Tab-separated table of C-alpha atoms in Angstrom:
chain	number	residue	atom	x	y	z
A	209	UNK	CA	0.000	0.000	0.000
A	210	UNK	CA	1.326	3.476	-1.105
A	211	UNK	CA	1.390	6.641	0.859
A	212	UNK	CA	-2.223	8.070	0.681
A	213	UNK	CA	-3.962	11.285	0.577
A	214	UNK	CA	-7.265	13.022	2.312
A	215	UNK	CA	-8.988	15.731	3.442
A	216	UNK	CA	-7.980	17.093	6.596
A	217	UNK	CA	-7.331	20.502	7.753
A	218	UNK	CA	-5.263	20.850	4.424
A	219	UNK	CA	-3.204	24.732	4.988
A	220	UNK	CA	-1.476	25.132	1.745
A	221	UNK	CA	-2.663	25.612	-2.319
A	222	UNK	CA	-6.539	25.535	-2.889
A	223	UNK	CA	-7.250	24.599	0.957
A	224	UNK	CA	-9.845	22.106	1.662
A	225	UNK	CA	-11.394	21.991	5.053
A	226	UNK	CA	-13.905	19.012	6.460
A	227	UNK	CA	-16.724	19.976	7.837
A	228	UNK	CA	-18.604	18.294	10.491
A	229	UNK	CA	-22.342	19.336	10.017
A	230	UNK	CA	-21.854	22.092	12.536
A	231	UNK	CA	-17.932	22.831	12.127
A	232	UNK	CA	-15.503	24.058	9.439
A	233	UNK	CA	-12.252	23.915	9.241
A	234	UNK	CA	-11.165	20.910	11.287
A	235	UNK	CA	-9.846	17.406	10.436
A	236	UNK	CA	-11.944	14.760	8.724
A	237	UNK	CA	-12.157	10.909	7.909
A	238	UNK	CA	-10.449	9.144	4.902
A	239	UNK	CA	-11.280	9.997	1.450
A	240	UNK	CA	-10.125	7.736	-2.086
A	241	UNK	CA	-6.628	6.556	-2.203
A	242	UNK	CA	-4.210	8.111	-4.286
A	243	UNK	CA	-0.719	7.451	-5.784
A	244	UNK	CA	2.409	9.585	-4.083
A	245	UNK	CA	3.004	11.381	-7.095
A	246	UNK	CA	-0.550	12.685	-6.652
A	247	UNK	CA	-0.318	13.044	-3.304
A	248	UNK	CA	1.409	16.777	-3.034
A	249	UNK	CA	-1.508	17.491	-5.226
A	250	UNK	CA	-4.891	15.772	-4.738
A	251	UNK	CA	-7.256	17.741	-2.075
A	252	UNK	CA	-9.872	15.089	-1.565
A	253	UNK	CA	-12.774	15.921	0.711
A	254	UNK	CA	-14.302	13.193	3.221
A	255	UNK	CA	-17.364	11.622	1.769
A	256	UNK	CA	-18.475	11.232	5.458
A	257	UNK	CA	-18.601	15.168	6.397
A	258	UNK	CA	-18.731	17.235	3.517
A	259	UNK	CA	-15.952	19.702	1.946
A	260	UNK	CA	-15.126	23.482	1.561
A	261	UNK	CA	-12.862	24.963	-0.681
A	262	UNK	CA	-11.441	28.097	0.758
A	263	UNK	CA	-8.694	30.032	-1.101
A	264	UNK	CA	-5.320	30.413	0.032
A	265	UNK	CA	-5.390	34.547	0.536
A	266	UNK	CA	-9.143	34.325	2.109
A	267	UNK	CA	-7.347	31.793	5.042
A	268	UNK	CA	-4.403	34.225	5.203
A	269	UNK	CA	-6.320	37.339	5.689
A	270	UNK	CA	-8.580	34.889	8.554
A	271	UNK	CA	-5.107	34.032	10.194
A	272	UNK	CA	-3.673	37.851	10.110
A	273	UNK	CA	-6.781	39.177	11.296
A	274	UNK	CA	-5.794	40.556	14.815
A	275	UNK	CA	-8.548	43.664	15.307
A	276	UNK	CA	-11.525	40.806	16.477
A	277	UNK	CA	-12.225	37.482	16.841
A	278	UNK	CA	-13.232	35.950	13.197
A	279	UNK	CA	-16.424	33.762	13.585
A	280	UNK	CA	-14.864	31.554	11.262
A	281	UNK	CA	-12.011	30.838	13.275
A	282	UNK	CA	-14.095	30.421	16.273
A	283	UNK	CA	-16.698	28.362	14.429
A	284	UNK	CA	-13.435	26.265	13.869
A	285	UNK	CA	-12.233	25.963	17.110
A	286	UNK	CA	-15.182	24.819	18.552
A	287	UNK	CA	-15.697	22.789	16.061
A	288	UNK	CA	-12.142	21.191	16.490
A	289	UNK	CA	-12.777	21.000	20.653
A	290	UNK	CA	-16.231	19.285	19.857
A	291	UNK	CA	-14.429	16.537	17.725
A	292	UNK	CA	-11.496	15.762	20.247
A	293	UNK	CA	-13.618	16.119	23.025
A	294	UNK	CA	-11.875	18.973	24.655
A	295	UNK	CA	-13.000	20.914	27.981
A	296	UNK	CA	-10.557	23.628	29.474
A	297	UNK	CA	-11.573	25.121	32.905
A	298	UNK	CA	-11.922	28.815	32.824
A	299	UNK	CA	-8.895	30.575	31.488
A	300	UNK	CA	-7.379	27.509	30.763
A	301	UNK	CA	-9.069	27.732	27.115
A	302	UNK	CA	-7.992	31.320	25.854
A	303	UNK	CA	-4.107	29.901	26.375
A	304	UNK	CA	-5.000	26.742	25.129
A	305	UNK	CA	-6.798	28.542	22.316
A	306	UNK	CA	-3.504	30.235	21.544
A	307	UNK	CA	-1.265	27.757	21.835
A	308	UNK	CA	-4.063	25.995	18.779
A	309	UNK	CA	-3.716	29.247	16.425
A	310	UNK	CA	0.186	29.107	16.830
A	311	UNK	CA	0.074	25.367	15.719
A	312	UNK	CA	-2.524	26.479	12.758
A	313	UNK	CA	-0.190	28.689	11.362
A	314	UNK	CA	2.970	26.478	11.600
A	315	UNK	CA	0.503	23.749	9.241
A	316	UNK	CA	-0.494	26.489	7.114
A	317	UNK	CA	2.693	27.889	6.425
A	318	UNK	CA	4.252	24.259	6.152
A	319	UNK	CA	2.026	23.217	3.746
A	320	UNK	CA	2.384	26.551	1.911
A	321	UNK	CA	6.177	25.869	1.473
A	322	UNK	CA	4.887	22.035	0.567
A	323	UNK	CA	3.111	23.628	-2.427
A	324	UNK	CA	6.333	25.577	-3.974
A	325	UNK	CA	8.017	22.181	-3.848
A	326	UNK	CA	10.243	22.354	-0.714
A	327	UNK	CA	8.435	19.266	1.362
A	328	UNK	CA	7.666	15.938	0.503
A	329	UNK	CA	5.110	15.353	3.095
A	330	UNK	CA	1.955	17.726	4.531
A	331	UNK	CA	0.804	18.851	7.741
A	332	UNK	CA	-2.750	18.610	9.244
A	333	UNK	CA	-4.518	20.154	12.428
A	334	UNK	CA	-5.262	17.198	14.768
A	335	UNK	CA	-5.673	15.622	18.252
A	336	UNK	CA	-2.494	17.781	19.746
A	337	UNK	CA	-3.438	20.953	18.607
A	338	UNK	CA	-3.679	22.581	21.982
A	339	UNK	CA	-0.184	20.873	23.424
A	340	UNK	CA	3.112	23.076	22.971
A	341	UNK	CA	5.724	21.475	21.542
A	342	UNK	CA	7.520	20.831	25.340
A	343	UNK	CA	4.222	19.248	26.422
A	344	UNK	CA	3.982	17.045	23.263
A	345	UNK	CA	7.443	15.584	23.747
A	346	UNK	CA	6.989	14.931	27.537
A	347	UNK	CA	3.668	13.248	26.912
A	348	UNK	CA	4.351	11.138	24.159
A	349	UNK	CA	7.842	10.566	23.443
A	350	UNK	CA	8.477	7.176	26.055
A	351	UNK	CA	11.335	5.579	24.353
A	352	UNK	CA	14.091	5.008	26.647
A	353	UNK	CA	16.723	4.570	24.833
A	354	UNK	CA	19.561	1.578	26.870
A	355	UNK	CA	22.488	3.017	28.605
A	356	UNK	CA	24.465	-0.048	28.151
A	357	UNK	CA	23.267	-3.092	25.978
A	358	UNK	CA	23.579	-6.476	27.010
A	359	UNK	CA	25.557	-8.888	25.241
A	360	UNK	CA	23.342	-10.794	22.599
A	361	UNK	CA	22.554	-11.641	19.016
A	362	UNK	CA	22.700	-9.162	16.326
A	363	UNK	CA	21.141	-9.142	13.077
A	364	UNK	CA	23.778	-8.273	10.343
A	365	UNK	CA	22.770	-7.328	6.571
A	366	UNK	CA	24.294	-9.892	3.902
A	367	UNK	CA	25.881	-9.151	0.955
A	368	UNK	CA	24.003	-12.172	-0.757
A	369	UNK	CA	20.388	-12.128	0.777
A	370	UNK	CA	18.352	-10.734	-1.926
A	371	UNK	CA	15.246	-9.154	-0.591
A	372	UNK	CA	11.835	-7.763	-2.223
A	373	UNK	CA	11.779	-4.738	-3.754
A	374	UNK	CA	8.187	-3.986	-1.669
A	375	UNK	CA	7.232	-5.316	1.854
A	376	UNK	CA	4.205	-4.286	3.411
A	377	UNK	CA	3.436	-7.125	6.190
A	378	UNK	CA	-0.176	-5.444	6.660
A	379	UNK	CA	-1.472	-6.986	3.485
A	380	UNK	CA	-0.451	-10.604	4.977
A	381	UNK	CA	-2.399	-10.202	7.522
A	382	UNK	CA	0.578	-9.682	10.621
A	383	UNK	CA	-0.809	-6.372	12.201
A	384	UNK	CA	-3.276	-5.502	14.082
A	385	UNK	CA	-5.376	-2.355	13.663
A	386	UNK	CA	-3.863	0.978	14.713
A	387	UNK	CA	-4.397	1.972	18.608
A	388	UNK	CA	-4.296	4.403	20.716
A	389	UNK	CA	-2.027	5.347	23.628
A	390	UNK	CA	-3.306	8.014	24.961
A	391	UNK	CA	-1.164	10.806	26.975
A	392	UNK	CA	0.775	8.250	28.091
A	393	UNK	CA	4.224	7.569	27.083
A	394	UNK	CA	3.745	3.920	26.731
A	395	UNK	CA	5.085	3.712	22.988
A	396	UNK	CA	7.196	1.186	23.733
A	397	UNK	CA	4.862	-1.482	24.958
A	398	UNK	CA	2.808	-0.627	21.428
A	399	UNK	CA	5.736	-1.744	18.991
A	400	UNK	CA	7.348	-4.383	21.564
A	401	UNK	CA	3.073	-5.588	21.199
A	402	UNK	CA	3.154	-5.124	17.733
A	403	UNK	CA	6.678	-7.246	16.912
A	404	UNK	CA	5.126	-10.383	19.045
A	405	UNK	CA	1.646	-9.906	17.284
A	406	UNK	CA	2.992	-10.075	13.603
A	407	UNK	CA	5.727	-13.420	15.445
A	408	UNK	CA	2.279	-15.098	16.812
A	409	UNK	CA	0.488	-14.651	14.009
A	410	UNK	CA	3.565	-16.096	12.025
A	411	UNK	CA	3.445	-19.004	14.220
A	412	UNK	CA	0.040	-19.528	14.262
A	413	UNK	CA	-1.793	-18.506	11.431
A	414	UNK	CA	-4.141	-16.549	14.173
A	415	UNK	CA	-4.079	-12.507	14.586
A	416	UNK	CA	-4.389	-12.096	18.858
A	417	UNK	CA	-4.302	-8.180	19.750
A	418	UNK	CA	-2.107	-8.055	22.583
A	419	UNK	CA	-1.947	-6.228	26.228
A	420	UNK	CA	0.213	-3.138	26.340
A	421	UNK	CA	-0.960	-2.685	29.813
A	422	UNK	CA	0.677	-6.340	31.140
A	423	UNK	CA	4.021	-4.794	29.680
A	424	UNK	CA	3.031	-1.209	31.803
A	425	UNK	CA	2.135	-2.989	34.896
A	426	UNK	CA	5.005	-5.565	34.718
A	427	UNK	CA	8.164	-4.297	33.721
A	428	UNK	CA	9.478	-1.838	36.075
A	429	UNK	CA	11.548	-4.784	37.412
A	430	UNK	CA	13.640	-4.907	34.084
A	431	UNK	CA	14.063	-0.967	34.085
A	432	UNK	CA	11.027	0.058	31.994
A	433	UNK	CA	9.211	3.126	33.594
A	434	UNK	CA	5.643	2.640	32.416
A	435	UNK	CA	3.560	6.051	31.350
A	436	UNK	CA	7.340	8.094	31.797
A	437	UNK	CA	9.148	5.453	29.027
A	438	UNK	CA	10.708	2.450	28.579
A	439	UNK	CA	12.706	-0.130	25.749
A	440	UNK	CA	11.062	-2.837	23.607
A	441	UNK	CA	13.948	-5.322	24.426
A	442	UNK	CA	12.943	-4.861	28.192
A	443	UNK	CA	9.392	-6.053	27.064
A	444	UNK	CA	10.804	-9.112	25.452
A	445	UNK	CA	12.932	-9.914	28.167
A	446	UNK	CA	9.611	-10.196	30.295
A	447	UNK	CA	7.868	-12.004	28.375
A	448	UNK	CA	10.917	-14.351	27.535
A	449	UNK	CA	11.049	-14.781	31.170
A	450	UNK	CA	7.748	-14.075	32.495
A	451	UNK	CA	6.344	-17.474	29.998
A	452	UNK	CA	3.695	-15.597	28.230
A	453	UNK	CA	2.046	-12.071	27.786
A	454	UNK	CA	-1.364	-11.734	28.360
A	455	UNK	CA	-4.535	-10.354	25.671
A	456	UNK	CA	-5.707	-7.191	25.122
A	457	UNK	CA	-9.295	-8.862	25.777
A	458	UNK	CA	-8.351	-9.956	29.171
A	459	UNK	CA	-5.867	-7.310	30.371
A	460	UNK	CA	-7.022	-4.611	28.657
A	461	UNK	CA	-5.468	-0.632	28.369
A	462	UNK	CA	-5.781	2.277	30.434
A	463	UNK	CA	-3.486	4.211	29.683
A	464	UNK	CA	-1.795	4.936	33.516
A	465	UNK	CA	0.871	3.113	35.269
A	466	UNK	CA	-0.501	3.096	38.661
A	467	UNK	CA	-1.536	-0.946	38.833
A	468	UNK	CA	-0.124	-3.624	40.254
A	469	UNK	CA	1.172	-6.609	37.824
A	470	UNK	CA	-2.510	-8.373	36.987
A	471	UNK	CA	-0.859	-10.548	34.357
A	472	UNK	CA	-3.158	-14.336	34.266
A	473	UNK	CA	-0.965	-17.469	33.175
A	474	UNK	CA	-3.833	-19.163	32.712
A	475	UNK	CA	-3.941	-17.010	29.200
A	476	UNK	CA	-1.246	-16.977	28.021
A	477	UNK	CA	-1.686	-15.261	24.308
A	478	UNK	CA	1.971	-14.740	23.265
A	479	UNK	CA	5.744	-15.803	24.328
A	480	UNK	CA	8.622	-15.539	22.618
A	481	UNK	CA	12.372	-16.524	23.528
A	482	UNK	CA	14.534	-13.631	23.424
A	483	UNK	CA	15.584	-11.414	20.928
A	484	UNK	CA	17.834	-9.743	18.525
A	485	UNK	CA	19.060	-6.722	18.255
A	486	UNK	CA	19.440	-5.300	14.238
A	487	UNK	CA	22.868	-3.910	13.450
A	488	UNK	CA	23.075	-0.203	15.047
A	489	UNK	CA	22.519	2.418	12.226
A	490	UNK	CA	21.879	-0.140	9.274
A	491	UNK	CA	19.177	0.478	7.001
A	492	UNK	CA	20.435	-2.453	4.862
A	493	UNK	CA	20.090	-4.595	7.724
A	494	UNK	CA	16.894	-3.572	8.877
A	495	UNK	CA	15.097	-3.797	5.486
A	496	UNK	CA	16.703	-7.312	5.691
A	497	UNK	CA	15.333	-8.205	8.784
A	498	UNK	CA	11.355	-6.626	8.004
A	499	UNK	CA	11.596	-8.789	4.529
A	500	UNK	CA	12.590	-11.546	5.808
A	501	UNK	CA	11.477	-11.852	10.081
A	502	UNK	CA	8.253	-9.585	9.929
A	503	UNK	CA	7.575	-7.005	11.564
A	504	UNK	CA	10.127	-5.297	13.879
A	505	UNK	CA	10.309	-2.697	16.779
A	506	UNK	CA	11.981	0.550	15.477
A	507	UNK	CA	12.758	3.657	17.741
A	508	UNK	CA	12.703	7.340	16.066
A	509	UNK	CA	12.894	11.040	16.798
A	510	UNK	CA	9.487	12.317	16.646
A	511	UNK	CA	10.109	15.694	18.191
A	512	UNK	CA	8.657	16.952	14.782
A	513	UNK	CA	6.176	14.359	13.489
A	514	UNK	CA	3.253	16.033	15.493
A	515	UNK	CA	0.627	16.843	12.762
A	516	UNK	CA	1.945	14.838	10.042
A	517	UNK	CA	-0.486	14.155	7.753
A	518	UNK	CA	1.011	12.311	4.216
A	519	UNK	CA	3.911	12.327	1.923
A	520	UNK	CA	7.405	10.638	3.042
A	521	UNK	CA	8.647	12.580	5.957
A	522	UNK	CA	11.968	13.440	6.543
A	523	UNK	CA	13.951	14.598	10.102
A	524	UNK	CA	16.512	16.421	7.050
A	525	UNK	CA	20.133	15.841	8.107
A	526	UNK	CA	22.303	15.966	11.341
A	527	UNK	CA	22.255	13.189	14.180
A	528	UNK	CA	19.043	12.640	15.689
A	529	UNK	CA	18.395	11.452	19.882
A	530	UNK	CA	15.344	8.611	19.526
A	531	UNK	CA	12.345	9.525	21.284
A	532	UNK	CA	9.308	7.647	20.065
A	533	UNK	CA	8.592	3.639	19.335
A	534	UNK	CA	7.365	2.349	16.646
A	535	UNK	CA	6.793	-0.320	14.477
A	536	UNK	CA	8.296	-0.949	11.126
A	537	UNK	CA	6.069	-3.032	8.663
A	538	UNK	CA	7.102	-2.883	5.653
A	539	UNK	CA	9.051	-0.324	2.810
A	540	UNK	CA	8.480	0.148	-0.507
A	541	UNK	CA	9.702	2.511	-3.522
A	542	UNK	CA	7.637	5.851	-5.313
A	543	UNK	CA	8.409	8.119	-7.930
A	544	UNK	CA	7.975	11.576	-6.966
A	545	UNK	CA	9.091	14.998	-8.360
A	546	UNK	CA	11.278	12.984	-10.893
A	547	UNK	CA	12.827	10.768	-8.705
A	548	UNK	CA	12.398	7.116	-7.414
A	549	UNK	CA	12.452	7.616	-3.254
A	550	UNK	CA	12.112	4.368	-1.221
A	551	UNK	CA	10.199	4.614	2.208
A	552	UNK	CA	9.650	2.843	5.535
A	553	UNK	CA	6.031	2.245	6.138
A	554	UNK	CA	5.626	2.789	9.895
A	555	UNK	CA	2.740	1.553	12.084
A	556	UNK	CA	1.766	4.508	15.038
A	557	UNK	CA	0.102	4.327	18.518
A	558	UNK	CA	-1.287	7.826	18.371
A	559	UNK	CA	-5.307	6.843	16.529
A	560	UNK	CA	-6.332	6.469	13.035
A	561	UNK	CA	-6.926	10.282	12.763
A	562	UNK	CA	-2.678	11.028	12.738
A	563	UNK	CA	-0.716	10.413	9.502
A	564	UNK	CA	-1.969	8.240	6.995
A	565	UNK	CA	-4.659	6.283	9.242
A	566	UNK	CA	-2.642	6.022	11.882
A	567	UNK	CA	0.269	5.075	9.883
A	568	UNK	CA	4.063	7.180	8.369
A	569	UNK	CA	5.912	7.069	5.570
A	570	UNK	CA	9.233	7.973	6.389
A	571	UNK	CA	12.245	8.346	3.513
A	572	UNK	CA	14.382	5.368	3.452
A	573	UNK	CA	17.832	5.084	2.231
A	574	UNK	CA	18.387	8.725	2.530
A	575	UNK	CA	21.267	8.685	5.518
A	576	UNK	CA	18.894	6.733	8.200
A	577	UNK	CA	16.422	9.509	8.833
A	578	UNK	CA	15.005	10.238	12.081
A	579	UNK	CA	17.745	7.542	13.535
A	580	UNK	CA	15.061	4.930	12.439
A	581	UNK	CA	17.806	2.055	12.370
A	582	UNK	CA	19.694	2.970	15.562
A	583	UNK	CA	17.706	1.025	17.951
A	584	UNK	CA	15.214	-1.683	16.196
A	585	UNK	CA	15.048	-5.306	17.703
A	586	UNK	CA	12.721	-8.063	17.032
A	587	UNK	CA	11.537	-10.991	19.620
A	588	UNK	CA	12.505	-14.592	18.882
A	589	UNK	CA	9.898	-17.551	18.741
């Protein structure tokens, strides 16, 4: 499956804004696929809630419009606090409602710049429009990444392993659907749930959904800090030693890390025997491994990945710190603006309504962007 495109709070070109029945200018549903070439170009609106075509100077003149409050803008906030379900207490909402414009115009002029050809990927208002960027990356970025690794198996590309040109482990039926992890920074447990889903489902031919929560309530023996962070390896190591990892269905999410260990032997949905590491910084290797293992347990720097919507993201260059798990299932090639760009097709914890339903396409090949191969493991049957 290619990168995608649809409506959403789209801040750039010809803008096209869902509307729920009562708001404009927030983010909608899916619309039609769409090739990546067309991607940087195709404004579809959402079947589901309707479309509105506003021109680029009429948005401008709404965001530069300082002498009273637009009721456009405040149609669209409320509309945008309706959707996500956000209440602020008293004064709490004019900062919050600040902090939302301030994010607005960073898509809008984003996108802008997307239009003119210097981005391969678009922005779109969502879920964290209210958080500043300091409360985004306390929140959500929980990858710890280890202060000394232990002594263990690594996976090492080969010169003669000859591996598929596309991978995309989704379509085999080895993932689960996207969740959600809340303000929590329980990444980890997603992709360390999400590498022993797609190695159950390898061994078994059956597709369990898997407790996040058991790894949460169950780990801080091995190091792992629940909601404040933690390391996929940790969460194989449990359940390596632990005998088993329990289901979704019977130990299901929260979202806090205030619960004693529940976790119930008597089902016991997934186990594995260890793991191994992929070779620190080695794309090669890592494609290698997703072709050829299934899906593996990647760590990034998602300081800026916030409102991604589509396109093949890029960190640009420099050395990045991981921040963020995810989960790597799958890469694949596009030709776009002339050129043939490979990308890593990764599966998020953050809801269907971020990226490209709940999934990013991140450039591959292109100096290990993000840091996406510094830290990736998978668990061993």
């Amino acid at each position: 499956m290619e990168p995608t495109c649809r409506s959403s709070l789209w801040l750039g070109r010809s803008v096209c804004l869902s509307l729920p029945p009562s708001s404009p200018l927030i983010q909608a549903g899916a619309a039609p696929r769409a090739q990546p070439g067309a991607l940087l170009t195709s404004l579809s609106p959402s079947p589901q809630l309707g479309a509105l075509a506003v021109t680029l100077g009429v948005l401008l003149a709404l965001l530069g419009c300082a002498a009273a409050p637009d009721p456009t803008l405040e149609e669209a906030w409320e509309g945008w606090k309706s959707l996500h379900a956000k209440e602020y207490p008293g004064e709490d909402e004019t900062f919050r409602r600040e902090i939302w414009e301030k994010n607005l115009r960073h898509i809008q002029q984003h996108n802008w710049e997307e239009a003119q050809g210097k981005h391969s990927y678009r922005l779109a208002m969502n879920h964290f429009g209210d958080l500043t960027n300091e409360e985004f990356k306390r929140l959500l970025n929980g990858f710890i990444p280890a202060q000394q690794e232990e002594l263990g198996p690594v996976f090492r590309a080969s010169e003669t392993l000859k591996t598929p040109v596309r991978v995309d482990w989704r379509a085999k039926g080895y993932v689960t659907p996207v969740k959600n992890q809340g303000f929590c920074g329980s990444c980890w447990a997603f992709s360390a749930t999400g590498a022993l889903e797609g190695l159950m489902f390898k061994r078994t031919g059956k597709l369990v959904v898997l407790s996040e929560q058991n790894l949460i309530d169950c780990t801080r023996k091995l190091g792992n800090r629940g909601c404040c962070g933690g390391h996929m390896e940790r969460a194989f190591q449990y359940v390596r030693d632990n005998g088993g990892l329990n289901s979704e269905r019977v130990y299901p999410y929260v979202g806090t890390d205030n619960s004693r260990c529940r976790y119930n032997p008597r089902d016991k949905a997934a186990n594995c025997s260890g793991f191994v590491r992929v070779a620190r910084g080695s794309e090669e290797a890592l494609a290698q491994a997703v072709a050829t293992v299934g899906p593996v347990s990647v760590s990034v720097d998602a300081s800026s990945f916030r409102f991604y919507k589509s396109g093949l993201f890029g960190c640009g260059s420099g050395s990045w710190r991981t921040n963020h798990a995810m989960l790597a299932v799958g890469y694949g090639t596009t030709r776009m603006g002339g050129h043939n760009l490979s990308y890593w097709i990764l599966k998020n914890s953050w809801t269907e309504r971020w990226g490209e339903q709940g999934y990013m396409f991140l450039l591959k090949d292109a100096g290990n962007q993000c840091g996406v191969a510094n830290q990736a493991s998978y668990p061993l049957p």
